[in-house]
CSV table of C-alpha atoms and ligand atoms in Angstrom, one decimal:
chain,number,residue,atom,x,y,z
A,1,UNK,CA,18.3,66.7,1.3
A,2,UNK,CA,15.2,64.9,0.2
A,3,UNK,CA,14.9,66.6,-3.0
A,4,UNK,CA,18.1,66.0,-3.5
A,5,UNK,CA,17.5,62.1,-3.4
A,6,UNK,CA,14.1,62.4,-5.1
A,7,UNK,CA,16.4,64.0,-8.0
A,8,UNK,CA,18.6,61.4,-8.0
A,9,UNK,CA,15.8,59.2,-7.8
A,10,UNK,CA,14.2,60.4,-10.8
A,11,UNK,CA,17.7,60.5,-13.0
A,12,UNK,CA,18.3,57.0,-12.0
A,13,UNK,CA,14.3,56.7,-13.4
A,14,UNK,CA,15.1,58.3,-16.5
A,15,UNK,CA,18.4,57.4,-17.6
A,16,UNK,CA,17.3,53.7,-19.1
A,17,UNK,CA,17.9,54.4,-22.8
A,18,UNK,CA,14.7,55.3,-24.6
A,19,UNK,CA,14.8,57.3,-27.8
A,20,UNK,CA,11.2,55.5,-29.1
A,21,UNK,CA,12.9,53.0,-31.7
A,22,UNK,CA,14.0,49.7,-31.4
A,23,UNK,CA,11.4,47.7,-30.6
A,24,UNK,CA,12.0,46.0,-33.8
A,25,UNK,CA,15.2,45.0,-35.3
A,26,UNK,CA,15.7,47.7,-38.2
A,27,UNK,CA,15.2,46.7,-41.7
A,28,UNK,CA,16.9,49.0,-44.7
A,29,UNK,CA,20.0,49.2,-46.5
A,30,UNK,CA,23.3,49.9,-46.0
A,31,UNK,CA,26.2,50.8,-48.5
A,32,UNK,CA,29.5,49.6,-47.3
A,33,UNK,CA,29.3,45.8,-48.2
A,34,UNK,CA,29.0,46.1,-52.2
A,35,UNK,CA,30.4,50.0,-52.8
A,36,UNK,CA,33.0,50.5,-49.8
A,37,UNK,CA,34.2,54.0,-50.8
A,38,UNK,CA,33.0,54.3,-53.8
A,39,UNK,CA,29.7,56.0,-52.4
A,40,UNK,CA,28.6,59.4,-54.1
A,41,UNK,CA,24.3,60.8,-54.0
A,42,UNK,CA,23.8,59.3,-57.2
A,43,UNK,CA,24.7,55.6,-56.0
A,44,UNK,CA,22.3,56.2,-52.6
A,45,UNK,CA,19.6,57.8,-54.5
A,46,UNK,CA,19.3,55.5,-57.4
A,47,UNK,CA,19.8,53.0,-54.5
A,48,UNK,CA,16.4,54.8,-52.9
A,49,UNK,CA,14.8,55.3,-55.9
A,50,UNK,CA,15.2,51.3,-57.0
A,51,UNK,CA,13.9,50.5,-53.3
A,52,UNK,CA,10.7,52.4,-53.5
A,53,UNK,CA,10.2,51.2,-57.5
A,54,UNK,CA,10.7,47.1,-56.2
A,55,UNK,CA,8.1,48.1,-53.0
A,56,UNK,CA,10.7,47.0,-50.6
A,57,UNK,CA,9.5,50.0,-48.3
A,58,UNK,CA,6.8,48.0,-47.8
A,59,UNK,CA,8.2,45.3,-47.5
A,60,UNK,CA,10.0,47.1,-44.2
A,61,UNK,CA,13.0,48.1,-46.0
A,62,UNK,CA,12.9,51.9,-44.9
A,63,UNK,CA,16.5,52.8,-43.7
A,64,UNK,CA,18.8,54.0,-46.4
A,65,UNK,CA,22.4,54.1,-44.5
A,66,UNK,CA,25.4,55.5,-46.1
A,67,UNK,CA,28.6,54.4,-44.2
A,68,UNK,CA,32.2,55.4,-44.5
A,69,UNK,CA,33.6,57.5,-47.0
A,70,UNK,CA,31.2,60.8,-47.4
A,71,UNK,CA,33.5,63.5,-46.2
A,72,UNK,CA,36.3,65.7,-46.2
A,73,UNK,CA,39.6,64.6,-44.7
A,74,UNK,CA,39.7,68.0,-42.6
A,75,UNK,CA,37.0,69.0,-40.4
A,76,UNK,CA,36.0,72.9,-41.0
A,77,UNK,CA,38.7,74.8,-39.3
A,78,UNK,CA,36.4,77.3,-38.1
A,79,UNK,CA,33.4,75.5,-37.0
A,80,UNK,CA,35.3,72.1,-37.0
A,81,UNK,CA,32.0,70.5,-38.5
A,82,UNK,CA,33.0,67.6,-40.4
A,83,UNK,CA,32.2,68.6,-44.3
A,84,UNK,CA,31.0,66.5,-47.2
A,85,UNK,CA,32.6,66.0,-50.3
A,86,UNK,CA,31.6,68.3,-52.5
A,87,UNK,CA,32.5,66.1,-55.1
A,88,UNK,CA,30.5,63.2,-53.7
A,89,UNK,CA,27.4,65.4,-53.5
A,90,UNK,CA,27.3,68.7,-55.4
A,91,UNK,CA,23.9,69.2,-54.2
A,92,UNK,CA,24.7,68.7,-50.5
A,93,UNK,CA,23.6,66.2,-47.9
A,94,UNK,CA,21.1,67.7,-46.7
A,95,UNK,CA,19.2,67.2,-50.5
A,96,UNK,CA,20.1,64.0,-50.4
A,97,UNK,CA,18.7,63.6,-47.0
A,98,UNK,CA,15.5,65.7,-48.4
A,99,UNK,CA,15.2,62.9,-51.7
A,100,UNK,CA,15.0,60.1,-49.5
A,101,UNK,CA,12.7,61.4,-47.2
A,102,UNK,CA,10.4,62.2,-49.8
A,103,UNK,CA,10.6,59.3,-51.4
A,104,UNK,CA,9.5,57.7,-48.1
A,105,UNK,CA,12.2,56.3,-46.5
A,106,UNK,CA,14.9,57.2,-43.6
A,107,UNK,CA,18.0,58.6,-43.7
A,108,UNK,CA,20.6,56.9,-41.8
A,109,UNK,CA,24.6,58.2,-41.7
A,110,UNK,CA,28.1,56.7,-40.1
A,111,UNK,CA,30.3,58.2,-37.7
A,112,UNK,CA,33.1,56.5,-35.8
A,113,UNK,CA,34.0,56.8,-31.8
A,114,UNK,CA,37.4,57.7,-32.6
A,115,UNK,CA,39.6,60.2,-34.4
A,116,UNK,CA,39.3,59.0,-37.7
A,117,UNK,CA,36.6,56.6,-38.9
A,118,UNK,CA,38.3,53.5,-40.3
A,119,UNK,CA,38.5,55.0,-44.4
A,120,UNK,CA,40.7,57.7,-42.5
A,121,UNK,CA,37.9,60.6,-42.0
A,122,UNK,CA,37.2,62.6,-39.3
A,123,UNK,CA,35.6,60.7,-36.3
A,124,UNK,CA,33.3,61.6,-33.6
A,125,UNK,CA,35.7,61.0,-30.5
A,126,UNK,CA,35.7,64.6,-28.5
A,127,UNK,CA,33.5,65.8,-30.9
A,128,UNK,CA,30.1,64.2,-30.2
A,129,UNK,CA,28.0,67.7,-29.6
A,130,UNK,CA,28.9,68.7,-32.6
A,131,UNK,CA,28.3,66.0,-34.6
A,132,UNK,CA,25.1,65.3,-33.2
A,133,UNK,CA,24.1,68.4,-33.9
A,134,UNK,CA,24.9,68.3,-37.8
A,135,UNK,CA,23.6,64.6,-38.4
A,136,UNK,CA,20.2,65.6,-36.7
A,137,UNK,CA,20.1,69.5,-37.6
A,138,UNK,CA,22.4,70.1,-41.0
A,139,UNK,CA,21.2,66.5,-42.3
A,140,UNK,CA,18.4,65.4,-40.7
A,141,UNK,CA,19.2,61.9,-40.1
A,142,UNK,CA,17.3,59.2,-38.7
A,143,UNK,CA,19.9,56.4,-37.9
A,144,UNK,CA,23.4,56.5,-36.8
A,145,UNK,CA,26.2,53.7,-36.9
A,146,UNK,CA,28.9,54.3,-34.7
A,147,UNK,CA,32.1,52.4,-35.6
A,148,UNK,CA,35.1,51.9,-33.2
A,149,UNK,CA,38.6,52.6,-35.3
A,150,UNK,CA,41.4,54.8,-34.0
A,151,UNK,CA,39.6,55.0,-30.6
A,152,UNK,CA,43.0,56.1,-29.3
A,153,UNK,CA,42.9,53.3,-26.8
A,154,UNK,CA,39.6,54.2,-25.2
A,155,UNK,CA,38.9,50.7,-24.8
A,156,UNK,CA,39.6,47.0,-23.0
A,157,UNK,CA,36.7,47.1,-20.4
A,158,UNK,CA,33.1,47.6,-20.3
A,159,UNK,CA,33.2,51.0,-18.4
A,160,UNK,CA,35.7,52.8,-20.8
A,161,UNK,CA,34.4,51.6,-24.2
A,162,UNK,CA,30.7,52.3,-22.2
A,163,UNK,CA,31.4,56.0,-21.6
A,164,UNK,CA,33.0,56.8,-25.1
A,165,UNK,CA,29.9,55.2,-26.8
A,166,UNK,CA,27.6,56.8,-24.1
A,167,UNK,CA,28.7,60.2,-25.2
A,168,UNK,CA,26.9,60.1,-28.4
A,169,UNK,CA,24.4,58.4,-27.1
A,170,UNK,CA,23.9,61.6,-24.9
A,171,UNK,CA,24.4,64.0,-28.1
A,172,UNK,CA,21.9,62.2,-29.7
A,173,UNK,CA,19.2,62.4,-27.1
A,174,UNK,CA,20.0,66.4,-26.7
A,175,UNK,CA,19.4,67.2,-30.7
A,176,UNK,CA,15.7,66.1,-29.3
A,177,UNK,CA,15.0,64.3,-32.8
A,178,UNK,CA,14.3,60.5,-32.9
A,179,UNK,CA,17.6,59.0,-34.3
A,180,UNK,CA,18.2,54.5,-34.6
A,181,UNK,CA,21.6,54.3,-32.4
A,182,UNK,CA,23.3,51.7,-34.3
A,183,UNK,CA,26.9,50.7,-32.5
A,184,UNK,CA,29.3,48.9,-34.3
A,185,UNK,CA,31.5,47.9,-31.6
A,186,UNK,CA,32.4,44.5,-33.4
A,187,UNK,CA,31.4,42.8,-29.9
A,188,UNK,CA,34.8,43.8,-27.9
A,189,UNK,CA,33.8,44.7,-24.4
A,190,UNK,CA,31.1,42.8,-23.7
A,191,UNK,CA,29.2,45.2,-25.6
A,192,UNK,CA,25.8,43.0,-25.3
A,193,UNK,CA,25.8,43.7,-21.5
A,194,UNK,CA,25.6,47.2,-21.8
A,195,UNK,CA,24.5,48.4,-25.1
A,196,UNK,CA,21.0,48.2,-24.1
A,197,UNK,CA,21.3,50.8,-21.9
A,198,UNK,CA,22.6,53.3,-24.6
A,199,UNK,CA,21.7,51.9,-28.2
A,200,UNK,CA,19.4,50.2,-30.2
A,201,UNK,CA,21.4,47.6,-31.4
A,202,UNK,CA,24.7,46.5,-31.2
A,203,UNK,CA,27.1,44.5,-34.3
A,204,UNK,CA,28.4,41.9,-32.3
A,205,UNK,CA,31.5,40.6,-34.6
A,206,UNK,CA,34.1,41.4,-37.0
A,207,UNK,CA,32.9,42.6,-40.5
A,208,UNK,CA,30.9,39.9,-42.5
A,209,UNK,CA,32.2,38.6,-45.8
A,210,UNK,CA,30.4,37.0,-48.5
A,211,UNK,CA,31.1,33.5,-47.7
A,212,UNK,CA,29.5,30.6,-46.3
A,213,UNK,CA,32.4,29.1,-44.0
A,214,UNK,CA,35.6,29.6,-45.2
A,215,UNK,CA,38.4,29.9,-42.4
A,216,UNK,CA,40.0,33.5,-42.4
A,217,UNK,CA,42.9,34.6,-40.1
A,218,UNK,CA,41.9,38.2,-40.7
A,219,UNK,CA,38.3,36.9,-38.3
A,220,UNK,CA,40.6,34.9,-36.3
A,221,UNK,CA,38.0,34.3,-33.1
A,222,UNK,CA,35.5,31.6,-32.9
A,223,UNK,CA,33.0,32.2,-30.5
A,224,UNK,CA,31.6,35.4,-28.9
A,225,UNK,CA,33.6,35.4,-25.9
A,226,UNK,CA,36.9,36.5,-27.3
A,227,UNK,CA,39.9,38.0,-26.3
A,228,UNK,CA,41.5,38.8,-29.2
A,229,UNK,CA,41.1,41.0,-32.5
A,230,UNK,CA,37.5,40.5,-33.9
A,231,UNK,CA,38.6,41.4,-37.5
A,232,UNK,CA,36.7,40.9,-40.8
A,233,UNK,CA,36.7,38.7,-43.5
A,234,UNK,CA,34.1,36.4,-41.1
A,235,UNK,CA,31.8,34.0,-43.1
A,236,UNK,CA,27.8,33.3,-42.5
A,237,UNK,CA,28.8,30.2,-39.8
A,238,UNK,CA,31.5,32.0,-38.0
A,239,UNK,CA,29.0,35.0,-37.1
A,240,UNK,CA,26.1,31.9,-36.5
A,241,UNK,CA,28.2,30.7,-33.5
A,242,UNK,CA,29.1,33.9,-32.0
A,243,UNK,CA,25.3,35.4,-32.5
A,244,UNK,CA,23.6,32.1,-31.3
A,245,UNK,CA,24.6,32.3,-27.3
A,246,UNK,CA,23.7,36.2,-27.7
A,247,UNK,CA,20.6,35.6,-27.9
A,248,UNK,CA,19.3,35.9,-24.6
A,249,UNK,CA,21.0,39.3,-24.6
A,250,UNK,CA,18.4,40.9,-27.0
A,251,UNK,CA,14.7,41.6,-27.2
A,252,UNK,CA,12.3,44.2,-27.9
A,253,UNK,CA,13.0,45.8,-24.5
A,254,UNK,CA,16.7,45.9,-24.5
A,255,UNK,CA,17.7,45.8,-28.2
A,256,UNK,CA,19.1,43.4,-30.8
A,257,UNK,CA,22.7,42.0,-31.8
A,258,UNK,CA,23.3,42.7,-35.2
A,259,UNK,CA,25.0,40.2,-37.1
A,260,UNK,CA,25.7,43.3,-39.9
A,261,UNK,CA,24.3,43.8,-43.0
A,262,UNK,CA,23.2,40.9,-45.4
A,263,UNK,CA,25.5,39.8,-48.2
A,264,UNK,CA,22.3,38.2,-50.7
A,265,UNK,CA,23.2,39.3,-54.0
A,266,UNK,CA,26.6,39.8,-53.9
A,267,UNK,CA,27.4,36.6,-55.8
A,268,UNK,CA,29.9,34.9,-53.3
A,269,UNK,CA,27.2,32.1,-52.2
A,270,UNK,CA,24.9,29.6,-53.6
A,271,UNK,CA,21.0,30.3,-53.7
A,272,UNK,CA,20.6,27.9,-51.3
A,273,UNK,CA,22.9,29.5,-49.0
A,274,UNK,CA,22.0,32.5,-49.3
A,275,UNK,CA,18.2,31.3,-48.5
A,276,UNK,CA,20.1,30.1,-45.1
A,277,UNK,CA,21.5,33.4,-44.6
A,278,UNK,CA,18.8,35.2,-44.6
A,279,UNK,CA,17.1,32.4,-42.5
A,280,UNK,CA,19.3,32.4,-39.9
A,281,UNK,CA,19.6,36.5,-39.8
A,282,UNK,CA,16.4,36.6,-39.6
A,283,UNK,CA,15.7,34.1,-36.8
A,284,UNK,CA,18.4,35.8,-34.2
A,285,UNK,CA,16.5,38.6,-35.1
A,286,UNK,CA,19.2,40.1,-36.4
A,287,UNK,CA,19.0,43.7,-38.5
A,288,UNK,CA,18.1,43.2,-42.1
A,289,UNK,CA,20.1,45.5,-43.4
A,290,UNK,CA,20.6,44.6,-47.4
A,291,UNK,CA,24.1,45.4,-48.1
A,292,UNK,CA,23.7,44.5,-52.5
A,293,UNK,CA,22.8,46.6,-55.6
A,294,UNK,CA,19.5,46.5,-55.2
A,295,UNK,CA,19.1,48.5,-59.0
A,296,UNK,CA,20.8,45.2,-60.9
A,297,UNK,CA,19.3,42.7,-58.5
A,298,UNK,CA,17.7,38.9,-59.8
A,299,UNK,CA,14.8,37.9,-59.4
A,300,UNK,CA,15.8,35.2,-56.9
A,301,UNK,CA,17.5,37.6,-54.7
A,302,UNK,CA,14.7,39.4,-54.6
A,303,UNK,CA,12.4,36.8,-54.3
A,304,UNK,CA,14.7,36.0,-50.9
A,305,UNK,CA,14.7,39.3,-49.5
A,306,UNK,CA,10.9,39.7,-49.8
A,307,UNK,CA,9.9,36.1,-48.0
A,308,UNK,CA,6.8,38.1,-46.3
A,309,UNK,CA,6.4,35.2,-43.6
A,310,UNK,CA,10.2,34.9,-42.6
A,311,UNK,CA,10.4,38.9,-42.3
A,312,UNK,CA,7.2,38.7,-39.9
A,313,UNK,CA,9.0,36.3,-37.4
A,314,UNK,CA,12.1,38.7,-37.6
A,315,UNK,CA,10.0,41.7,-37.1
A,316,UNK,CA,7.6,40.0,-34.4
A,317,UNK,CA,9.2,41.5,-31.4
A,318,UNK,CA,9.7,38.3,-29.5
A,319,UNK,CA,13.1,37.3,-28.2
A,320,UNK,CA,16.1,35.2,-30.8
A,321,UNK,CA,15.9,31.8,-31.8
A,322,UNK,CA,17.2,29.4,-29.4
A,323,UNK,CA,19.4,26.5,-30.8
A,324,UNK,CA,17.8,23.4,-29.2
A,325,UNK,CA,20.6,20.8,-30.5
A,326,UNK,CA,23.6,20.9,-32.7
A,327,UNK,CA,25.2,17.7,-34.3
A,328,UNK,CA,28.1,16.9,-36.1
A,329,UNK,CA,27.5,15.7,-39.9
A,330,UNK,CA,29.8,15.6,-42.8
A,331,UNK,CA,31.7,19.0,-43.3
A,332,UNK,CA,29.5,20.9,-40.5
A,333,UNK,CA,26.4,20.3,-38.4
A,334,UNK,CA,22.6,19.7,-38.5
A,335,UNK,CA,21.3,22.7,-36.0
A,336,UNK,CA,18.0,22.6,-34.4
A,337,UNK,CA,16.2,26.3,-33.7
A,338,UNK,CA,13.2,27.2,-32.4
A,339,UNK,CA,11.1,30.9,-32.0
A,340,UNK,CA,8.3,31.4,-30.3
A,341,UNK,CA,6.0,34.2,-31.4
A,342,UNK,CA,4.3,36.9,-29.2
A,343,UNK,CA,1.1,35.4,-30.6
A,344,UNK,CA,2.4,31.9,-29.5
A,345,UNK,CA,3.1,30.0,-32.6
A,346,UNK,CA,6.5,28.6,-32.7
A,347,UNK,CA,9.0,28.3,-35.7
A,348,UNK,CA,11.1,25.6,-36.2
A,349,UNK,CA,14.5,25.9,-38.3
A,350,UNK,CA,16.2,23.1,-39.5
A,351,UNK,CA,19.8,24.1,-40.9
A,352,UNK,CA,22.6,22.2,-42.1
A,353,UNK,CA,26.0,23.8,-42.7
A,354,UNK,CA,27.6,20.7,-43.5
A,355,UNK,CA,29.0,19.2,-46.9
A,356,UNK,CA,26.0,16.3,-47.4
A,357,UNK,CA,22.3,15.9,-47.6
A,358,UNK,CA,20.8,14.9,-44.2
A,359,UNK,CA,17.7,12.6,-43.5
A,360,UNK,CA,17.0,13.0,-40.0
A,361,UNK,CA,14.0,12.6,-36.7
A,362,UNK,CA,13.4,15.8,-35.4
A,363,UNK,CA,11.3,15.0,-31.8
A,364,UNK,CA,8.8,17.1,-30.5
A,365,UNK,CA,10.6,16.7,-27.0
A,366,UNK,CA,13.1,19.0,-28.9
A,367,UNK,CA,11.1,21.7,-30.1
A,368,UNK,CA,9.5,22.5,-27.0
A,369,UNK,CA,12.1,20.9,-24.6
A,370,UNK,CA,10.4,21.4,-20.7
A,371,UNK,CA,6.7,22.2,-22.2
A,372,UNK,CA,5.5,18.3,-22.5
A,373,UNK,CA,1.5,19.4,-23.3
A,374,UNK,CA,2.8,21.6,-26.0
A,375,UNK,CA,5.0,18.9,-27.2
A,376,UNK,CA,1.8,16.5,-26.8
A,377,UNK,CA,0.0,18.4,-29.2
A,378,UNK,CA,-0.5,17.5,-32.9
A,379,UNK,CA,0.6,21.2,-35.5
A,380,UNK,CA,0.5,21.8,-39.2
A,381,UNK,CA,4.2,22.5,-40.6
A,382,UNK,CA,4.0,25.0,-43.5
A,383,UNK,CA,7.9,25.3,-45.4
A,384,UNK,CA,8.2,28.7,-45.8
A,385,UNK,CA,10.6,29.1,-48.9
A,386,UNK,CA,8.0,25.4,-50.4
A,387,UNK,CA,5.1,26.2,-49.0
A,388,UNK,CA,4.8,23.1,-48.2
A,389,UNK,CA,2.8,21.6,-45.7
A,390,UNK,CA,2.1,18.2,-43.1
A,391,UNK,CA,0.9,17.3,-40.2
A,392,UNK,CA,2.7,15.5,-37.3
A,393,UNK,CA,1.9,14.3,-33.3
A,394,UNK,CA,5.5,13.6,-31.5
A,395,UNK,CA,8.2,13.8,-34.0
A,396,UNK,CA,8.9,14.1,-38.2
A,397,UNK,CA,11.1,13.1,-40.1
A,398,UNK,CA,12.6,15.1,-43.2
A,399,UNK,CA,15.7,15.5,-45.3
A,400,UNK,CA,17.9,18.2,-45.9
A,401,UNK,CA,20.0,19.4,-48.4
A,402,UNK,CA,24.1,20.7,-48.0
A,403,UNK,CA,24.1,24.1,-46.6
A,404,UNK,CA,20.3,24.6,-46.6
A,405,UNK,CA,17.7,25.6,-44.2
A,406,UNK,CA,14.0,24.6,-43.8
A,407,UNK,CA,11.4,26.5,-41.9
A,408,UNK,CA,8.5,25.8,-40.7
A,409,UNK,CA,6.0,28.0,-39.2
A,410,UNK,CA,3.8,26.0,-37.0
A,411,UNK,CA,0.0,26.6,-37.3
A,412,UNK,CA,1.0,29.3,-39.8
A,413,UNK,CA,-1.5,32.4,-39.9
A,414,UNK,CA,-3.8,32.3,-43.3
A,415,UNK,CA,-1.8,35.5,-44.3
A,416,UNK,CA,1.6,34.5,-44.2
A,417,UNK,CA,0.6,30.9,-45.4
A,418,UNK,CA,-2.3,30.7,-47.0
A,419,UNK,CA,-2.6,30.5,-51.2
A,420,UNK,CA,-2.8,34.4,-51.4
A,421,UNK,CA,-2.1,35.4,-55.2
A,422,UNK,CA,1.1,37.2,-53.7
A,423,UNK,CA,2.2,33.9,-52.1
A,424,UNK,CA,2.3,32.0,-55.0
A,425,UNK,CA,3.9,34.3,-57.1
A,426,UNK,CA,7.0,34.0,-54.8
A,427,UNK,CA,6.7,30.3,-54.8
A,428,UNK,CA,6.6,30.1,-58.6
A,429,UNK,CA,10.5,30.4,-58.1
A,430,UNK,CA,12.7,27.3,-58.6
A,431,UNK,CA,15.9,27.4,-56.0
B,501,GAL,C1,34.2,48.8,-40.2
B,501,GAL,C2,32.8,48.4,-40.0
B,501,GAL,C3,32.1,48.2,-41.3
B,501,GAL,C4,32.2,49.5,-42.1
B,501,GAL,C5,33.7,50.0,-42.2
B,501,GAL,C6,33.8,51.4,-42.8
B,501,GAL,O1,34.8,49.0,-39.0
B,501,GAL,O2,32.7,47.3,-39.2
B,501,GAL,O3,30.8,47.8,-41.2
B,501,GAL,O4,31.4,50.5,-41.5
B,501,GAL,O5,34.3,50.0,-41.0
B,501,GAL,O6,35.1,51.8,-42.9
């Protein structure tokens, strides 16, 4: 009897998710936002090849993801793998898998816990082992999203939607190779209270859409705690105000909501807003997945993308932003975050969504609301998209433009905000 309980002792030990990845929120690219179906190997490998040529692998960039749309409609009737397109990929994805690896990035693929993934190909539901076994073993993957169409109505609580994601999870962990477990749930379920203990991270709306904040009844709920159909077709701020409360549900021990892949470069937002996208992203430490085409991308995209200092807070490992006020303005709000870094530096995030520029008193009682000798101190603000920089004891004051963000990095370290050549260079754009 006692090694029975000792067993059960030591699978209760062993059975908190732990594949070795996740510490960080995952930075790459993903290919449904700008091609949807229209995916093939020449659009990811020129997508890979571009990557490595701009040096966004070292920026962080390092998982290429193709989504939907890769396969046959019938899985093979013998081995009931799922097959690619041979038309898609004459070479096979396992070459394709091979060229991106050697070029120095990882591989990442899409599945879907259901029949059909939600283009209408074969899905993972019932057929996890398998599956598993051909992304880690046939194609070598390093990542897999895990979508939630035709799920045949495994869903509505925790502890249904739980075991049908779990399976993979399981699959996964057998194939014994290190594989990113990415759901894409679209937050039904409460998947933030149990996605840690299976996944890495965990999309935590309906599909994004690259807008700023226009209404949408195809995204028709509001805030994170909905009951009804999460959709697509959601903007930047309807995402914001589901991911902000969220926060307290990720970290470097658990995992991170993922707010889905970015939409800079896609042309449906200002250069402004897009600066407040990837602000925002960034600070909830969402993913950074880019979701453009990255081989006809401006200089000013890029130039966003690459922000060395706003990547560092995202990759720091520290917990989400915290919103530490919210008021109503002209056509939105003026929202008050702050982060505090594992080397304890805080950022401080000034973002207004609304229709007007903004002058407005931003106290230190704020920022560090409940620590009254850090808020007695006296910092240096560097601006992280200006560079630039003042000093201030209790409170500033500042303006700020329509749907616009402002960041400062308190105390800044010399290398994200000091006058290297590489931080001027990025400065030397006009926004
Ligand atoms: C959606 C998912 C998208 C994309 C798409 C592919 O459910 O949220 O991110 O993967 O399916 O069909």
């Amino acid at each position: 009897m006692l090694w029975l309980a000792l067993l059960a002792l030591n699978v209760c030990l062993c059975s908190a998710f732990d594949n070795g990845l996740g510490k960080k929120p995952q930075m790459g690219w993903n290919s449904w936002n700008k091609f949807g179906c229209d995916i093939n190997e020449t659009v990811i490998l020129s997508t890979a090849q571009k990557m490595k040529e701009l040096g966004l692998l070292e920026y962080g960039y390092e998982y290429i993801v193709m989504d939907d749309c890769y396969a046959l409609k019938q899985r093979d009737p013998v081995t009931h793998k799922i097959v690619e397109d041979p038309d898609k990929f004459p070479n096979g994805i396992l070459d394709l898998s091979n060229k991106i690896h050697d070029l120095g990035f990882k591989f990442g693929m899409y599945s879907s816990a259901g029949k059909y993934t939600c283009a209408g190909y074969p899905g993972s539901l019932h057929y996890e082992e398998i599956d598993a076994d051909t992304f880690a073993n046939d194609w070598e993957i390093d990542y897999l999203k895990y979508d939630n169409c035709f799920n045949e109505g495994n869903s509505g609580t925790a502890k249904i939607s739980y075991e049908r994601y779990n399976n993979m999870s399981q699959a996964l962990l057998n194939t014994g190779r290190p594989i990113f477990y990415s759901l894409c749930q679209w937050g039904e379920d409460h998947v933030w209270d149990w996605g840690s203990t299976l996944a890495n991270s965990w999309r935590i709306s309906g599909d994004i859409y690259d807008n700023f904040d226009r209404y949408d009844d195809r995204c028709p709920c509001e805030t994170y705690e909905c009951p009804g159909l999460q959709g697509y077709s959601c903007s930047i701020n309807n995402i914001l105000e589901k991911a902000v409360p969220l926060g307290q549900k990720a970290s470097e021990f658990s995992g991170w909501n993922d707010l889905d892949s970015l939409e800079v470069g896609n042309g449906g937002m200002t250069t402004s807003e897009y600066k407040a996208h990837f602000t925002l992203w960034a600070i909830l430490k969402s993913p950074l997945v880019l979701g453009n085409d990255v081989t006809g991308m401006s200089d000013e995209d890029f130039a966003i993308v690459t922000n060395k200092a706003i990547i560092a807070i995202n990759q720091d490992g520290s917990r989400p932003a915290n919103r530490m006020w919210k008021r109503k303005t002209e056509g939105g709000y003026l929202h008050l975050f702050t982060n505090s870094l594992n080397n304890g530096t805080t950022v401080v995030t000034l973002y207004n969504s609304g229709d007007a520029v903004k002058d407005t008193t931003v106290e230190f009682s704020d920022i560090f609301f409940g620590d009254k000798k850090s808020a007695a101190k006296s910092y240096t603000f560097s601006e992280l998209w200006t560079n630039d920089t003042f000093t201030a004891e209790k409170k500033f004051k500042t303006d700020i433009g329509e749907h616009s963000v402002k960041i400062w990095w308190l105390d800044c370290p010399e290398e994200y905000c000091g006058t290297s050549e590489d931080n001027s260079k990025r400065f030397d754009f006009e926004y």
